[in-house]
XYZ file of C-alpha atoms in Angstrom:
787
model
C -0.035 0.134 0.034
C 2.746 2.445 0.752
C 4.366 1.841 -2.914
C 0.961 2.569 -4.353
C 0.699 5.778 -2.141
C 3.934 6.869 -3.591
C 2.805 6.237 -7.191
C -0.470 7.818 -6.442
C 1.542 11.121 -5.395
C 3.745 11.164 -8.415
C 0.917 10.846 -10.657
C -1.031 13.650 -8.572
C 1.958 15.810 -9.461
C 2.178 14.703 -12.884
C -1.565 15.407 -13.402
C -1.162 19.099 -11.865
C 1.885 19.871 -14.026
C 0.509 18.639 -17.344
C -3.505 19.683 -16.557
C -4.749 15.965 -16.939
C -8.666 15.877 -17.078
C -9.938 14.996 -13.829
C -12.406 12.173 -15.249
C -8.886 10.709 -16.940
C -7.223 10.686 -13.906
C -9.852 9.264 -11.832
C -10.203 6.459 -14.274
C -6.423 5.677 -14.145
C -6.795 5.482 -10.307
C -9.477 2.989 -10.295
C -7.582 0.625 -12.806
C -4.529 0.886 -10.535
C -7.131 0.164 -7.387
C -8.300 -2.820 -9.614
C -4.862 -4.044 -10.415
C -3.719 -4.012 -6.780
C -7.016 -5.435 -5.408
C -7.348 -8.397 -8.117
C -3.775 -9.009 -9.421
C -1.733 -8.921 -6.557
C -1.873 -11.910 -3.985
C -1.256 -11.111 -0.353
C 2.311 -12.221 0.468
C 1.037 -13.784 3.883
C -1.898 -15.449 2.472
C -1.648 -19.420 2.470
C -1.111 -20.701 -1.134
C -4.229 -22.041 -2.778
C -4.677 -25.474 -3.476
C -3.190 -27.346 -6.578
C -5.297 -29.675 -8.563
C -4.073 -32.922 -9.134
C -1.714 -33.279 -12.096
C -0.777 -29.620 -11.962
C 2.499 -28.643 -10.598
C 2.243 -25.395 -8.466
C 4.248 -22.551 -9.989
C 7.916 -22.457 -8.393
C 7.993 -18.667 -8.866
C 4.541 -17.224 -7.780
C 3.905 -13.481 -8.875
C 5.506 -10.743 -6.686
C 4.750 -7.136 -6.303
C 7.578 -6.078 -8.383
C 5.760 -7.305 -11.454
C 2.896 -5.788 -10.601
C 4.577 -2.406 -9.902
C 6.214 -2.799 -13.314
C 2.778 -2.863 -14.981
C 1.562 -0.037 -12.693
C 4.551 2.069 -13.720
C 4.225 1.231 -17.418
C 0.584 2.322 -17.464
C 1.677 5.625 -15.818
C 4.017 6.577 -18.305
C 1.427 5.203 -20.983
C -1.048 7.736 -19.529
C 1.528 10.614 -19.480
C 2.278 9.776 -23.355
C 5.786 8.617 -22.661
C 6.740 5.815 -25.319
C 9.381 4.355 -22.422
C 6.105 2.583 -21.553
C 6.637 0.124 -24.241
C 10.170 -0.876 -22.515
C 8.583 -0.957 -19.125
C 5.657 -3.165 -19.956
C 7.598 -5.217 -22.383
C 9.843 -6.194 -19.341
C 6.865 -6.839 -17.241
C 5.296 -9.165 -20.056
C 8.437 -11.081 -20.551
C 9.162 -11.532 -16.705
C 5.472 -12.717 -16.559
C 6.221 -15.734 -18.667
C 8.733 -17.289 -16.263
C 6.326 -18.624 -13.921
C 4.217 -19.927 -16.912
C 6.748 -21.877 -18.335
C 7.892 -23.264 -14.895
C 4.415 -24.470 -14.434
C 3.287 -25.674 -17.967
C 6.747 -25.852 -19.994
C 7.760 -23.584 -23.108
C 4.993 -24.695 -25.024
C 2.790 -22.366 -22.848
C 2.909 -19.643 -26.032
C 1.406 -22.256 -28.426
C -0.749 -24.374 -26.137
C -4.517 -24.419 -27.038
C -6.252 -22.299 -24.139
C -8.361 -25.490 -23.532
C -5.512 -27.606 -22.610
C -3.914 -24.858 -20.178
C -3.931 -26.100 -16.654
C -7.183 -25.466 -14.472
C -5.762 -24.760 -11.213
C -6.377 -21.610 -9.319
C -2.666 -20.916 -8.740
C -1.893 -21.227 -12.388
C -5.073 -19.137 -13.220
C -3.650 -16.407 -11.117
C -0.145 -16.325 -12.752
C -2.062 -16.664 -16.191
C -4.242 -13.749 -15.551
C -1.459 -11.477 -14.376
C 0.571 -12.522 -17.769
C -2.462 -11.530 -19.627
C -2.599 -8.144 -18.104
C 0.948 -7.713 -18.814
C 0.925 -8.599 -22.448
C -2.421 -6.689 -22.723
C -0.910 -3.314 -21.455
C 2.220 -3.889 -23.819
C 0.065 -4.055 -26.645
C -1.755 -1.089 -25.683
C 1.486 1.098 -25.236
C 2.967 -0.434 -28.702
C -0.404 0.418 -30.247
C -0.355 3.950 -28.987
C 3.162 4.562 -30.303
C 2.539 3.001 -33.786
C 4.634 -0.050 -32.979
C 2.200 -2.249 -34.816
C 4.060 -5.788 -35.048
C 4.834 -5.489 -31.382
C 1.183 -4.791 -30.687
C -0.026 -7.360 -32.661
C 2.417 -10.145 -30.914
C 1.392 -8.664 -27.351
C -2.259 -8.606 -28.020
C -1.770 -12.300 -29.421
C -0.442 -13.515 -26.204
C -2.724 -11.441 -24.055
C -5.494 -13.309 -26.040
C -4.355 -16.517 -25.887
C -3.774 -16.407 -21.914
C -7.045 -14.568 -21.512
C -8.802 -17.547 -23.128
C -7.052 -19.902 -21.026
C -8.183 -18.243 -17.709
C -11.529 -19.701 -16.642
C -11.683 -18.152 -13.468
C -14.242 -15.669 -14.487
C -12.275 -12.959 -12.815
C -12.308 -9.506 -13.959
C -9.334 -8.801 -16.391
C -8.493 -5.888 -18.654
C -7.236 -8.561 -21.247
C -10.823 -9.403 -22.175
C -10.374 -6.867 -24.817
C -6.983 -8.357 -26.301
C -8.910 -10.224 -28.726
C -10.973 -7.390 -30.161
C -7.840 -5.069 -30.245
C -6.147 -7.896 -32.078
C -8.661 -8.282 -34.750
C -9.044 -4.430 -35.076
C -4.963 -4.307 -35.867
C -5.390 -7.007 -38.487
C -7.616 -4.960 -40.675
C -4.314 -3.572 -42.118
C -3.007 -7.171 -42.679
C -0.669 -9.740 -40.835
C 2.300 -8.472 -38.887
C 5.647 -7.887 -41.143
C 7.682 -9.654 -38.270
C 6.324 -11.923 -35.688
C 6.986 -14.996 -33.548
C 5.590 -18.433 -34.330
C 2.848 -18.215 -31.441
C 1.332 -14.791 -32.910
C 0.821 -16.276 -36.287
C -0.611 -19.400 -34.662
C -2.890 -17.351 -32.427
C -3.947 -14.996 -35.289
C -4.724 -18.245 -37.301
C -6.800 -20.111 -34.526
C -8.668 -17.339 -32.295
C -8.446 -14.259 -34.325
C -9.600 -15.814 -38.101
C -11.380 -18.914 -36.473
C -8.981 -21.665 -37.948
C -9.718 -20.426 -41.489
C -6.161 -20.623 -42.367
C -3.001 -22.088 -40.686
C 0.744 -21.442 -40.953
C 2.401 -24.102 -42.918
C 6.041 -24.374 -42.489
C 8.646 -25.771 -45.215
C 12.471 -25.986 -44.995
C 14.770 -26.324 -47.954
C 18.545 -26.507 -48.401
C 19.613 -24.355 -51.050
C 23.254 -24.848 -51.857
C 25.539 -21.800 -51.986
C 27.705 -23.293 -54.843
C 24.600 -23.031 -57.148
C 25.613 -19.507 -57.694
C 28.762 -18.848 -55.373
C 32.311 -19.074 -56.680
C 34.757 -18.528 -53.814
C 38.295 -19.616 -53.108
C 38.744 -22.822 -50.696
C 41.765 -22.821 -48.603
C 43.266 -19.698 -50.198
C 43.199 -21.698 -53.522
C 41.179 -20.262 -56.565
C 39.199 -23.258 -56.971
C 35.550 -23.602 -57.336
C 35.175 -25.862 -54.424
C 31.858 -26.035 -52.731
C 31.142 -24.169 -49.493
C 29.971 -25.538 -46.134
C 26.276 -26.079 -46.291
C 24.350 -22.967 -45.528
C 21.670 -23.158 -42.978
C 18.482 -24.595 -44.107
C 15.874 -21.952 -45.350
C 12.570 -21.973 -43.238
C 9.479 -20.848 -45.265
C 5.944 -20.254 -44.047
C 2.722 -19.670 -46.105
C -0.620 -19.187 -44.844
C -2.601 -22.359 -45.782
C -6.267 -21.824 -46.340
C -8.761 -18.743 -46.478
C -7.099 -15.305 -45.718
C -8.887 -12.157 -46.553
C -8.023 -8.787 -46.739
C -10.233 -6.068 -45.169
C -11.909 -3.628 -47.470
C -11.038 -1.242 -45.167
C -7.436 -1.718 -45.609
C -5.812 1.152 -47.734
C -2.168 1.677 -48.764
C -0.575 5.034 -48.390
C -1.812 6.444 -51.632
C -5.623 5.738 -50.618
C -6.063 2.942 -52.893
C -8.034 -0.239 -52.350
C -5.575 -2.920 -51.593
C -7.839 -5.663 -53.194
C -7.514 -4.119 -56.755
C -4.655 -4.703 -59.164
C -2.511 -1.343 -59.465
C -3.291 -1.295 -63.180
C -6.891 -0.882 -62.541
C -7.153 1.283 -59.403
C -8.261 4.492 -61.333
C -11.540 2.748 -62.731
C -14.656 3.701 -61.135
C -15.788 0.911 -59.103
C -19.248 0.484 -60.965
C -17.175 -0.056 -64.260
C -14.686 -2.806 -62.617
C -15.413 -6.503 -63.055
C -16.151 -8.181 -59.782
C -13.302 -10.696 -60.598
C -10.772 -7.632 -60.275
C -11.864 -7.336 -56.356
C -9.384 -9.644 -55.068
C -10.091 -9.987 -51.299
C -8.057 -13.178 -50.798
C -4.516 -13.371 -50.277
C -1.914 -15.779 -49.576
C 1.032 -14.499 -47.447
C 4.661 -15.545 -47.383
C 7.058 -15.509 -44.675
C 10.894 -16.401 -44.222
C 12.561 -17.375 -40.926
C 15.368 -14.832 -40.102
C 18.621 -16.723 -39.206
C 20.411 -13.449 -38.244
C 20.217 -9.938 -36.712
C 18.112 -8.400 -34.058
C 14.767 -10.565 -35.430
C 17.003 -13.681 -35.711
C 14.193 -16.680 -35.148
C 11.180 -14.639 -36.275
C 9.122 -14.804 -39.243
C 9.348 -11.751 -41.646
C 6.903 -11.326 -44.549
C 8.435 -11.149 -47.988
C 5.397 -11.761 -50.548
C 1.828 -11.239 -50.764
C -0.148 -13.085 -53.655
C -3.726 -11.748 -54.239
C -6.169 -13.563 -56.052
C -10.116 -13.619 -56.654
C -12.429 -15.586 -54.732
C -13.856 -18.570 -56.742
C -17.270 -17.107 -56.458
C -15.939 -14.237 -58.885
C -14.122 -16.312 -61.451
C -14.938 -17.655 -64.660
C -16.585 -21.241 -64.049
C -15.915 -20.817 -60.280
C -12.074 -21.466 -61.015
C -10.118 -22.070 -57.682
C -6.984 -19.904 -57.996
C -5.929 -20.303 -54.270
C -3.667 -23.642 -55.005
C -1.712 -21.448 -57.695
C -1.550 -18.524 -55.307
C -0.188 -20.965 -52.681
C 2.536 -22.446 -55.365
C 3.674 -18.669 -56.343
C 4.197 -17.716 -52.845
C 6.298 -20.930 -52.366
C 8.422 -19.962 -55.425
C 8.668 -16.511 -55.070
C 9.930 -17.314 -51.414
C 12.710 -19.553 -52.893
C 13.511 -17.119 -55.823
C 13.799 -14.437 -53.327
C 15.949 -16.189 -51.148
C 18.173 -17.201 -54.177
C 18.594 -13.574 -55.591
C 19.386 -12.230 -52.116
C 21.906 -14.521 -51.178
C 23.622 -14.264 -54.744
C 23.399 -10.546 -54.986
C 22.092 -8.942 -51.648
C 19.182 -7.282 -53.395
C 15.648 -6.744 -52.499
C 12.496 -4.852 -53.575
C 13.621 -1.261 -53.339
C 10.215 -0.103 -54.133
C 8.221 -1.218 -51.037
C 10.334 0.503 -48.648
C 9.435 3.813 -50.553
C 5.999 3.394 -49.673
C 6.604 2.108 -46.119
C 10.095 3.671 -45.075
C 12.030 1.718 -42.415
C 9.993 -1.506 -42.886
C 11.387 -4.591 -44.773
C 10.566 -5.209 -48.310
C 7.440 -6.943 -49.105
C 6.729 -7.718 -52.761
C 2.815 -7.874 -53.971
C 1.792 -10.276 -56.682
C -1.504 -9.796 -58.295
C -3.452 -12.808 -60.267
C -5.615 -11.146 -62.924
C -8.066 -13.159 -64.966
C -8.197 -10.237 -67.527
C -5.312 -9.742 -70.094
C -3.022 -7.103 -70.038
C -4.776 -5.233 -72.828
C -8.048 -5.035 -70.864
C -10.492 -3.310 -71.717
C -9.628 -3.586 -75.362
C -10.523 -6.964 -75.446
C -13.599 -6.943 -73.035
C -16.641 -8.586 -74.659
C -19.229 -7.717 -71.873
C -21.634 -5.242 -72.852
C -22.465 -4.136 -69.421
C -18.948 -3.580 -68.392
C -18.305 -1.754 -71.871
C -21.216 0.257 -71.289
C -20.011 1.240 -67.656
C -16.511 2.231 -69.256
C -18.379 4.542 -71.787
C -17.087 2.357 -74.807
C -19.361 1.657 -77.574
C -18.678 -0.541 -80.505
C -20.807 -0.376 -83.924
C -21.871 -3.981 -85.069
C -19.335 -5.252 -87.937
C -20.933 -4.603 -91.503
C -21.801 -7.606 -93.252
C -20.541 -7.245 -96.599
C -19.734 -9.904 -99.341
C -16.264 -10.114 -100.022
C -15.157 -7.844 -97.029
C -13.283 -9.108 -93.903
C -13.645 -7.904 -90.634
C -10.465 -5.777 -89.482
C -9.021 -7.880 -86.667
C -6.791 -6.740 -83.647
C -3.728 -8.596 -84.221
C -2.376 -7.001 -81.114
C -4.401 -9.583 -78.906
C -2.527 -12.509 -80.685
C 0.873 -11.647 -79.754
C 2.627 -14.040 -77.699
C 4.007 -13.473 -74.532
C 7.646 -14.272 -75.579
C 7.755 -11.798 -77.833
C 5.922 -9.125 -75.556
C 6.326 -10.382 -72.123
C 4.154 -7.740 -70.593
C 1.251 -9.726 -72.025
C 1.781 -12.569 -69.582
C 2.938 -10.519 -66.521
C 3.893 -6.969 -65.799
C 4.017 -3.937 -63.620
C 2.403 -0.333 -63.742
C 4.037 2.782 -63.192
C 2.195 3.578 -59.989
C 3.035 0.579 -58.176
C 6.648 -0.460 -59.756
C 7.251 -3.089 -56.928
C 4.345 -5.174 -57.635
C 3.756 -8.070 -60.158
C 0.800 -8.643 -62.052
C -0.072 -11.968 -63.859
C -2.250 -11.851 -66.705
C -4.936 -14.408 -67.973
C -3.974 -16.716 -64.938
C -6.547 -19.271 -66.389
C -4.397 -19.997 -69.480
C -2.375 -23.127 -68.851
C 1.553 -22.670 -67.977
C 4.151 -25.169 -67.088
C 5.808 -24.759 -63.694
C 8.872 -23.921 -65.450
C 7.159 -20.978 -67.439
C 5.446 -19.734 -64.275
C 9.056 -19.723 -62.640
C 10.551 -17.796 -65.890
C 7.824 -15.340 -65.653
C 8.147 -14.762 -62.336
C 11.892 -14.188 -62.380
C 11.533 -12.014 -65.314
C 9.228 -9.678 -63.290
C 11.196 -9.893 -60.122
C 14.252 -8.932 -62.452
C 12.275 -5.721 -63.238
C 11.808 -4.712 -59.432
C 15.117 -5.721 -57.718
C 17.708 -5.405 -60.469
C 19.091 -1.696 -61.718
C 16.696 -0.258 -64.468
C 18.843 -0.817 -67.552
C 16.794 1.142 -69.925
C 16.779 2.864 -73.581
C 15.817 -0.101 -75.409
C 13.441 0.460 -78.413
C 10.457 -1.201 -79.456
C 9.427 -4.019 -79.950
C 11.760 -4.709 -76.856
C 10.715 -3.866 -73.609
C 12.062 -0.185 -72.585
C 14.017 -2.036 -69.418
C 16.123 -4.808 -69.626
C 16.653 -5.925 -66.218
C 13.968 -8.245 -66.785
C 15.621 -10.482 -69.457
C 18.594 -10.187 -66.991
C 16.541 -11.342 -63.990
C 15.266 -14.837 -65.733
C 18.784 -15.424 -67.575
C 20.321 -15.066 -63.993
C 17.874 -16.805 -62.062
C 17.291 -19.668 -64.413
C 21.196 -20.390 -64.628
C 21.247 -20.777 -60.566
C 17.985 -22.555 -60.732
C 19.520 -25.196 -63.077
C 21.884 -26.207 -60.601
C 19.297 -26.767 -57.842
C 16.376 -27.928 -59.643
C 15.339 -30.149 -56.865
C 14.411 -27.382 -54.812
C 12.102 -25.782 -57.490
C 10.518 -28.385 -59.678
C 7.843 -30.018 -57.503
C 6.099 -27.065 -55.475
C 2.850 -29.053 -55.445
C 4.507 -31.839 -53.691
C 6.317 -30.030 -51.302
C 3.119 -28.286 -49.994
C 1.532 -31.644 -50.176
C 4.215 -33.153 -47.746
C 4.076 -30.101 -45.610
C 0.376 -30.524 -45.061
C 1.113 -34.342 -44.635
C 3.617 -33.563 -41.915
C 1.330 -30.881 -40.264
C 4.265 -28.604 -39.461
C 7.823 -28.288 -40.485
C 8.622 -30.550 -43.303
C 12.086 -31.011 -45.054
C 11.814 -31.001 -48.766
C 14.362 -31.676 -51.048
C 17.072 -31.849 -48.516
C 19.888 -32.966 -50.675
C 20.792 -31.528 -54.173
C 23.029 -33.414 -56.606
C 24.802 -30.663 -58.427
C 26.957 -32.759 -60.856
C 26.858 -32.026 -64.581
C 26.067 -35.701 -65.339
C 22.897 -35.542 -62.891
C 21.125 -32.914 -64.958
C 18.716 -35.461 -66.724
C 18.400 -33.834 -70.192
C 21.820 -32.498 -71.803
C 21.800 -30.127 -74.396
C 24.162 -31.218 -76.997
C 25.742 -28.529 -79.476
C 26.416 -29.867 -83.144
C 26.533 -28.796 -86.484
C 22.639 -28.436 -86.700
C 22.402 -26.247 -83.998
C 21.257 -27.201 -80.155
C 19.139 -30.373 -79.753
C 17.766 -31.856 -76.754
C 19.172 -35.296 -75.570
C 16.496 -37.672 -74.111
C 15.183 -36.955 -70.621
C 13.682 -39.053 -68.138
C 10.195 -39.410 -68.126
C 8.348 -36.429 -66.322
C 11.201 -34.331 -65.946
C 10.141 -31.785 -68.345
C 10.781 -28.864 -65.706
C 14.588 -29.719 -65.778
C 14.415 -29.942 -69.340
C 12.700 -26.668 -69.916
C 15.064 -24.794 -67.592
C 18.124 -25.987 -69.353
C 16.558 -25.173 -72.760
C 16.426 -21.585 -71.109
C 19.929 -21.516 -69.949
C 21.138 -22.783 -73.383
C 19.164 -20.487 -75.655
C 19.617 -17.464 -73.281
C 22.669 -17.461 -70.877
C 24.941 -19.864 -73.132
C 24.376 -18.332 -76.400
C 24.662 -14.730 -74.976
C 27.854 -15.512 -73.112
C 29.289 -16.977 -76.263
C 28.450 -14.058 -78.292
C 29.598 -11.714 -75.846
C 33.007 -13.356 -75.834
C 33.304 -13.210 -79.403
C 32.257 -9.097 -79.343
C 34.360 -8.534 -76.191
C 34.266 -5.342 -73.921
C 35.109 -2.634 -76.699
C 32.169 -3.728 -78.816
C 29.835 -0.921 -80.063
C 27.123 -3.014 -78.962
C 27.618 -1.371 -75.464
C 25.221 1.519 -76.463
C 22.793 -0.460 -78.994
C 19.296 0.239 -78.222
C 17.909 -2.782 -80.086
C 17.776 -6.554 -79.845
C 21.633 -6.877 -80.375
C 22.365 -4.379 -77.485
C 20.079 -6.260 -75.026
C 21.851 -9.343 -75.955
C 25.165 -7.877 -75.277
C 24.161 -6.871 -71.961
C 22.520 -10.229 -71.347
C 25.937 -11.781 -72.216
C 28.047 -9.179 -70.175
C 26.081 -10.159 -67.132
C 26.306 -14.011 -67.429
C 30.138 -13.426 -68.342
C 30.752 -11.627 -65.078
C 28.439 -13.796 -62.813
C 30.047 -17.089 -64.302
C 33.760 -16.135 -64.767
C 34.112 -13.700 -61.601
C 31.436 -15.066 -59.360
C 28.066 -13.383 -57.837
C 30.045 -11.470 -55.389
C 31.300 -9.197 -58.075
C 28.011 -9.224 -59.845
C 26.497 -8.052 -56.503
C 28.919 -5.054 -55.867
C 28.415 -3.795 -59.649
C 24.503 -4.054 -59.189
C 24.353 -2.202 -55.744
C 26.606 0.584 -57.345
C 23.976 1.437 -59.935
C 20.765 3.273 -59.651
C 18.114 1.076 -58.163
C 14.926 2.919 -58.912
C 13.412 3.379 -62.401
C 12.121 6.536 -63.507
C 8.482 6.146 -64.747
C 8.170 6.186 -68.508
C 6.814 9.473 -69.945
C 4.039 9.008 -72.338
C 0.725 10.881 -73.010
C -0.460 7.650 -74.828
C -3.267 5.413 -73.986
C -4.313 2.105 -74.894
C -6.296 2.028 -78.399
C -10.007 2.159 -78.169
C -10.583 3.706 -74.907
C -13.013 6.618 -74.591
C -12.181 10.346 -75.098
C -12.837 10.894 -71.335
C -9.685 8.826 -70.587
C -11.243 7.074 -67.860
C -8.685 4.390 -67.874
C -5.271 5.818 -69.368
C -2.541 3.161 -69.350
C 0.380 3.988 -70.652
C 1.623 1.795 -73.272
C 4.893 -0.205 -72.829
C 6.362 1.549 -75.626
C 6.470 5.135 -73.924
C 9.748 7.310 -73.829
C 12.112 5.952 -71.347
C 14.473 7.892 -69.294
C 17.943 8.398 -70.175
C 19.767 5.192 -71.327
C 21.637 3.181 -68.654
C 23.092 -0.012 -70.715
C 26.144 -2.339 -70.789
C 28.544 0.971 -70.848
C 27.507 1.757 -67.514
C 27.938 -1.803 -66.222
C 31.465 -2.027 -67.591
C 32.670 1.253 -66.015
C 31.219 -0.020 -62.568
C 33.245 -3.339 -63.139
C 36.302 -1.380 -63.338
C 35.747 0.134 -60.122
C 34.628 -2.832 -58.448
C 37.843 -4.508 -59.482
C 39.981 -1.791 -58.421
C 41.093 -3.824 -55.468
C 39.451 -7.096 -55.284
C 42.100 -8.108 -52.643
C 40.165 -6.590 -49.375
C 40.081 -8.055 -46.106
C 43.820 -9.763 -46.292
C 42.811 -11.981 -49.213
C 45.530 -12.792 -51.674
C 43.640 -14.757 -54.340
C 40.516 -13.552 -56.855
C 39.174 -16.956 -58.505
C 37.979 -17.119 -61.843
C 36.083 -19.575 -63.907
C 38.384 -19.683 -66.960
C 36.088 -21.754 -69.298
C 33.446 -19.268 -69.016
C 35.863 -16.679 -70.705
C 37.152 -18.970 -73.534
C 36.097 -19.480 -77.013
C 37.279 -22.696 -78.639
C 36.608 -23.918 -82.342
C 35.563 -27.494 -81.252
C 35.089 -27.965 -77.505
C 31.289 -26.928 -76.802
C 30.015 -26.015 -73.573
C 26.738 -27.412 -72.556
C 24.021 -25.826 -70.232
C 24.672 -28.234 -67.499
C 28.441 -27.473 -67.736
C 27.708 -23.740 -67.534
C 25.315 -23.912 -64.672
C 27.648 -26.074 -62.452
C 31.090 -24.292 -63.483
C 32.321 -27.617 -64.716
C 36.235 -27.973 -65.202
C 36.032 -29.018 -68.851
C 39.371 -28.388 -70.860
C 40.831 -28.138 -74.064
C 41.805 -30.646 -76.944
C 45.404 -30.957 -78.117
C 46.493 -28.213 -80.270
C 43.111 -26.576 -79.726
C 43.585 -22.567 -79.621
C 41.350 -21.079 -77.283
C 40.888 -17.342 -76.717
C 39.345 -15.335 -74.238
C 38.991 -11.651 -72.748
C 40.097 -11.381 -68.830
C 39.896 -8.207 -66.625
C 43.150 -7.906 -64.932
C 42.688 -5.925 -61.555
C 45.406 -3.137 -61.099
C 46.360 -4.801 -57.942
C 47.241 -8.293 -59.597
C 50.638 -9.275 -59.865
C 50.148 -12.549 -61.526
C 47.457 -14.917 -63.033
C 47.963 -18.673 -61.898
C 46.618 -21.632 -64.252
C 46.481 -25.146 -63.103
C 45.488 -28.166 -65.195
C 45.552 -31.915 -65.626
C 47.890 -33.270 -68.231
C 50.225 -36.132 -68.495
C 53.266 -35.495 -66.630
C 55.891 -35.576 -69.628
C 53.770 -33.415 -71.647
C 54.899 -29.784 -73.002
C 53.509 -26.844 -70.818
C 50.697 -24.687 -72.056
C 51.559 -22.244 -74.969
C 50.211 -18.759 -74.051
C 50.304 -16.058 -76.746
C 50.749 -12.212 -76.189
C 54.372 -11.866 -74.989
C 53.274 -12.604 -71.377
C 56.125 -13.397 -69.087
C 55.528 -16.921 -67.635
C 57.172 -19.596 -65.592
C 55.784 -23.305 -64.583
C 55.445 -23.508 -61.099
C 54.402 -26.572 -58.777
C 50.652 -26.937 -58.793
C 48.382 -26.553 -55.530
C 44.868 -27.667 -56.572
C 44.119 -31.350 -55.503
C 44.189 -33.231 -58.976
C 46.215 -30.936 -60.909
C 49.412 -31.899 -62.259
C 50.658 -28.856 -64.030
C 50.619 -25.172 -63.119
C 51.748 -21.952 -64.977
C 52.366 -18.302 -63.317
C 51.682 -15.478 -65.776
C 53.152 -12.045 -64.653
C 50.466 -9.255 -64.746
C 52.554 -6.527 -63.625
C 51.736 -3.440 -65.189
C 49.090 -4.870 -67.336
C 45.926 -4.053 -65.671
C 42.245 -3.661 -67.393
C 41.022 -5.932 -70.138
C 43.241 -8.032 -71.881
C 43.148 -10.771 -74.556
C 44.479 -14.054 -73.817
C 44.970 -17.200 -76.242
C 46.034 -20.515 -75.108
C 47.008 -23.764 -76.854
C 47.879 -27.057 -74.934
C 50.312 -29.754 -76.817
C 48.007 -32.435 -75.218
C 44.451 -32.773 -74.224
C 43.994 -31.016 -70.787
C 41.360 -30.595 -68.134
C 41.407 -27.186 -66.050
C 41.670 -27.643 -62.385
C 41.723 -23.850 -61.284
C 42.720 -20.412 -62.197
C 43.063 -17.312 -59.970
C 44.825 -13.915 -59.915
C 47.197 -13.384 -57.047
C 48.451 -10.593 -55.194
C 52.023 -11.166 -53.595
C 55.384 -9.589 -53.217
C 57.272 -12.261 -55.262
C 59.543 -10.467 -57.795
C 58.568 -10.318 -61.709
C 59.134 -13.759 -63.383
C 61.739 -14.103 -65.966
C 61.068 -14.688 -69.298
C 59.579 -18.161 -69.819
C 61.891 -20.732 -71.517
C 60.926 -21.968 -74.735
C 59.395 -25.321 -75.001
């Protein structure tokens, strides 16, 4: 009581100093009295009896916890944000007796299974109060994720307390539901999402957890043991994903910063509601989370993707789009992890909408086409849009004029399959989702559009190309990485089914065979062009991925190696220029590794300037109700391969940071040979490869200014002559360091930095074992002896 009088006096002084309303202060005093009379047991009273089978709490509640709650509420009433910290500490302290009595599973235990003893009910009620006021404080100061977690725990504890005693935590569940009007939390622990699914949303959905091992060597190329060899790195921590499995709806009251309804895809938000087809109003959504493995939120779930889709009652023939939405959510989580681990890049646009928050990408599944309403055939919708079409005249010998634009393939114009709009550049819209696509094609389109989102906006390309080339780069790089980890991506339906059968965390595709021979279907280069080797039955996904790698990454790489860094295609604005940029990105990532690619990408501008155009889609009414800029609108000033090459030189100015002495390269990716042809599996896995006897191979390498030498190692008969290197390079044979290598050569690079042309001719068949640039204090090499 003495402590309470002291707090009362402090509050009274605070009230006089700030002019707190008497009724507000009186209400606070009443609450403080309730907290003391109800929540605090007498320290001298006999402990209540414990029901059979329920252990008594080893740490019964003390006044110190209650004092923390009261102090936090006083700070909250005074408008002091320190109330969050005080009440959070109280909430954390209240968990100790609960876990002592019921175990660590108390946060996920169904309320009906909680112990029923009066002693347990007492500490449960006090924990509910602490978490409730913690949630109130976080809600007051706009800490939404914290408030949702606090309310969720308070609601679970309150539901487990069956004593019927008054508790302010009775409002926890209504407050939780109110906070969810803006969607699920961005960051949350397991128990929060579980409580939201079971208590707040009535079990309409459940958190479905999946785990995957994504091998680092599928895109990483790092030295091992100080040597420049492409050795696999240590197995990374498994990736844990979570998707909302079931019926999850976005509230009609939820709005984004611009005030647009979040149920409507961005290209169609400026259409009047009465002119909008019902299928455009997408209240259903699938959310995707990834487990944080490090940082301050380690162990928590971080929201990464939202996939909006139309309810089956609104789609044609009552089609259910939820399975496809769940698959896309899962595939995007994998793709996002792949791109982030390789390049360190995430969606830069979502952070513009919500500064300071983690990036979240939104995907929309649209039943209509990218050309809507030009291809709309519902008279009611056309009338609502103010669009009137005269009937076609039936004249013998005449043929009605057709709009050939509608028949263009998504492969020739990718925005017809999936695209973005100027008012939401970080969102992805899939059009005509009812049209069948293979899983590899869904993934290719997803990688293409995410390339537009996450990669620098290489632009200035002319029709019929897209103005921005980062979509092509996105799918080229991603499909190359995926080709080396096919088993992670090829069966999303089975992954989801397995996770459902396991009713929780399921490890899918735990191991991946990365050998080139395991590719199933190899693409063989012959005089007649590329042809497909026979594939195993049902292995179409792998075949499609390898086809893409061959026709995009491999072909572009070979063409770039022929053109070289000085080609005028650096500034070309048509297909040849985009193809050159595609080959350059493939070259840098395959030859020098994803780390260098990441450094270059992060140094370039990340945000695309919106195209400027007054054009609208043909066929719209003069009032311009729906003015969608055409994809061919004028782009901002070009940023093409020339900018990439400039930043490559900057990134390689000193690649030997942090005490490193080697810069590994994958030499086969930089060489052109007359007969030895690379295959898609060899490109994806960075296979050792080699050269035939007397086969002259030429290639371009960028020599860093700080590099003193280039070291080459290969397998060859012990008595064979050394490798012939053209160009007047000083070289000398040295002992090999790579396991399995039999021969090695060190070329002096001193004073010859920048792009250099190399040519190698072996006297016998050889197989490359490793290649790397060195930074060392060794003196310049003497002229190599003649063989």
